[in-house]
Coordinates of C-alpha atoms in Angstrom, one line a residue:
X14 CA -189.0 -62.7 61.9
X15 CA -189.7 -62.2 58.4
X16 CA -186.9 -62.6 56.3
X17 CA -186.5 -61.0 52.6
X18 CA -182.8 -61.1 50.4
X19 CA -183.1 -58.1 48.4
X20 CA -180.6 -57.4 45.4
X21 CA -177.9 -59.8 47.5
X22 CA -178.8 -57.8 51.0
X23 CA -180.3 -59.3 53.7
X24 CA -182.6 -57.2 55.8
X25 CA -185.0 -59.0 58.2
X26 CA -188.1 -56.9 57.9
X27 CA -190.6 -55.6 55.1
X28 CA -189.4 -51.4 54.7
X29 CA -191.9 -49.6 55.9
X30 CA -190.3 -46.0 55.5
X31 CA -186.8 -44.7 55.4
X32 CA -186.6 -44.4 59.7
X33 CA -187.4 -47.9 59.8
X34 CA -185.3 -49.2 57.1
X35 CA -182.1 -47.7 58.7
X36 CA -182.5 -48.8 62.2
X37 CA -183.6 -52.1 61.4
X38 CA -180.9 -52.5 59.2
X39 CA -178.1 -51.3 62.1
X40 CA -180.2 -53.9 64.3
X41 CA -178.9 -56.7 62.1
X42 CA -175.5 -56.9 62.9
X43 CA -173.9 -57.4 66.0
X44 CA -170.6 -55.3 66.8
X45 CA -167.5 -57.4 67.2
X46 CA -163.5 -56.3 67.9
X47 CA -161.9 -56.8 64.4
X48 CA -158.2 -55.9 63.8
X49 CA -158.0 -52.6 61.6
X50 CA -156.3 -52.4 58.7
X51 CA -156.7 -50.6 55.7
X52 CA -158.5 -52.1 53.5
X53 CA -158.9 -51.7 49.7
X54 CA -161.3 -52.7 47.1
X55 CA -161.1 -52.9 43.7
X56 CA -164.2 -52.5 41.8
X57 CA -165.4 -53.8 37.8
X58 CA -169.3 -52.9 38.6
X59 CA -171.8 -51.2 39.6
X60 CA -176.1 -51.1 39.3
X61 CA -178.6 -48.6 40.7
X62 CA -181.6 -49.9 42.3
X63 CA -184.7 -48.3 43.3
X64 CA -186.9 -49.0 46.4
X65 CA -190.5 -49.6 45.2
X66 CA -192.9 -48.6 48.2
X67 CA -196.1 -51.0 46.8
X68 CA -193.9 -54.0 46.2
X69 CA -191.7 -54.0 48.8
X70 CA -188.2 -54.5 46.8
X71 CA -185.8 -52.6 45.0
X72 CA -186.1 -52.7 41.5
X73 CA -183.2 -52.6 39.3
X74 CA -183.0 -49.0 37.3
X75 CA -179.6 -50.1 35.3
X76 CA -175.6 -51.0 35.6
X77 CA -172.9 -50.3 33.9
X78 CA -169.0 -51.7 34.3
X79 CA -166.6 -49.0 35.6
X80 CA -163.6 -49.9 37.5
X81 CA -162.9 -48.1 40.8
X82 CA -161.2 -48.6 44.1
X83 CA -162.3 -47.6 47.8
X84 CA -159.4 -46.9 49.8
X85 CA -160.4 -47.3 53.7
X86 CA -157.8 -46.1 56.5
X87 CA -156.8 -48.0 59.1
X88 CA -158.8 -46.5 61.9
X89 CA -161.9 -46.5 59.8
X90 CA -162.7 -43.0 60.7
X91 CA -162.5 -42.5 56.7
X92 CA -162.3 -43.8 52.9
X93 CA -162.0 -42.4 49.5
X94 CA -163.7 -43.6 46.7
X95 CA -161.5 -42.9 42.8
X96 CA -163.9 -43.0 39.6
X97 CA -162.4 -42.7 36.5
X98 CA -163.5 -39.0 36.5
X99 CA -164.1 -38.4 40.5
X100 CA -162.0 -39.1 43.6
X101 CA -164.9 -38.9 46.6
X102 CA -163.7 -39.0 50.7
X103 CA -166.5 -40.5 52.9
X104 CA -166.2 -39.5 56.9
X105 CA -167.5 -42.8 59.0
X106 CA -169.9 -41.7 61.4
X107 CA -170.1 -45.2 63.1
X108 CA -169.0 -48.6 62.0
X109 CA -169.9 -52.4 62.6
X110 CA -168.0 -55.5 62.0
X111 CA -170.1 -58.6 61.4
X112 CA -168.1 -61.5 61.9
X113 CA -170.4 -64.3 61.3
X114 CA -171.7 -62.6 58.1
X115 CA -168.3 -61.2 57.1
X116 CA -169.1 -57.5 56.2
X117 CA -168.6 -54.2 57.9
X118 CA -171.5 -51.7 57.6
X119 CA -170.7 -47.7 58.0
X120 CA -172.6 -44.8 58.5
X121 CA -170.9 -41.9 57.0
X122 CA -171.2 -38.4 55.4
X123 CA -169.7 -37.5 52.1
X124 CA -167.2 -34.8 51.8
X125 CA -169.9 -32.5 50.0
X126 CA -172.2 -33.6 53.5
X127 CA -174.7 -36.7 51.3
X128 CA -175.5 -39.5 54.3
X129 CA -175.0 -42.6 53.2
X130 CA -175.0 -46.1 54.3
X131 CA -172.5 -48.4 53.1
X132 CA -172.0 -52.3 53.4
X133 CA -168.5 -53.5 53.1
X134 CA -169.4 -57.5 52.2
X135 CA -166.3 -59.2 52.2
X136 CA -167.8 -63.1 51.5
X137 CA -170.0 -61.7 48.7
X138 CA -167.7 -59.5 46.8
X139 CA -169.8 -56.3 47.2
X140 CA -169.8 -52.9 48.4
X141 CA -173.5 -51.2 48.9
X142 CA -174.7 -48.0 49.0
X143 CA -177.5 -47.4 50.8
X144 CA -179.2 -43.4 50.7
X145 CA -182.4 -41.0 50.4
X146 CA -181.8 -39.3 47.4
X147 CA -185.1 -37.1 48.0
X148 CA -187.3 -38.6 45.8
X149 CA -187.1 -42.6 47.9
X150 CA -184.7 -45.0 48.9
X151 CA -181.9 -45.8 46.2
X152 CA -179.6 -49.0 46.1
X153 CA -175.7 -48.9 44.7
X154 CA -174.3 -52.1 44.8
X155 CA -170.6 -52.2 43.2
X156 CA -169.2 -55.5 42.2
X157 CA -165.8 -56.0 43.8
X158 CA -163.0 -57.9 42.2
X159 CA -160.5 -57.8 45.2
X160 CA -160.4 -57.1 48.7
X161 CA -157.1 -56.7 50.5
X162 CA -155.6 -54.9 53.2
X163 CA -152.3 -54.1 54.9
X164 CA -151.3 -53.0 57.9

């Protein structure tokens, strides 16, 4: 199996197309029964990548710091995101808890009805966005300062 770290994400597979791209990513991780809590992560970071079709990667487009907090309930049917200047809520389609890699991965739709595909990486400090945004594939990947959660 061919094996390529991307901009800190593992996906095992070269992306041949969007379809592709999201299923094989799902394939990756293998659901386990975590305890829910809510969870909460406090963000300093966050760069924009861009998936390049003829080289196979994502390319980094550019970053800025920006401190922000995700907010996920403890059923993880749901999770807002707070910006400076925008609070977003996220519904979670489906979820996956990875316990050997440490990070939960949703599917969800935005409250304004954007898929995305977001990786919760609790071992790397990182939350990632993963979405079509019409024109290709684009990469958000927010550096986190602190997870915690409470019951």
């Amino acid at each position: 199996m061919y094996m390529m770290k991307q901009q800190g994400l593992f996906l095992p597979f070269k992306m041949k197309g969007i379809a592709k791209c999201v299923v094989s990513f799902f394939a990756v991780f293998l659901f386990a029964n975590a305890v829910q809590a809510q969870i909460y992560a406090s963000c300093t970071h966050r760069d924009y990548y861009a998936y390049n079709e003829a080289t196979e990667d994502f390319e980094y487009q550019n970053g800025y710091d920006e401190n922000s907090l995700y907010k996920i309930n403890s059923q993880w049917t749901m999770f807002d995101h707070t910006t400076p200047s925008i609070s977003s809520s996220y519904y979670v389609s489906s979820s996956e808890y990875n316990e050997e890699e440490n990070v939960l991965v949703m599917n969800v739709v935005s409250d304004v009805g954007n898929k995305y595909l977001y990786s919760f990486d609790f071992g790397e400090n990182k939350v990632r966005i993963l979405f079509n945004d019409g024109d290709g594939l684009q990469l958000i990947v927010f550096t986190v300062k602190k997870f915690w959660t409470e019951e």
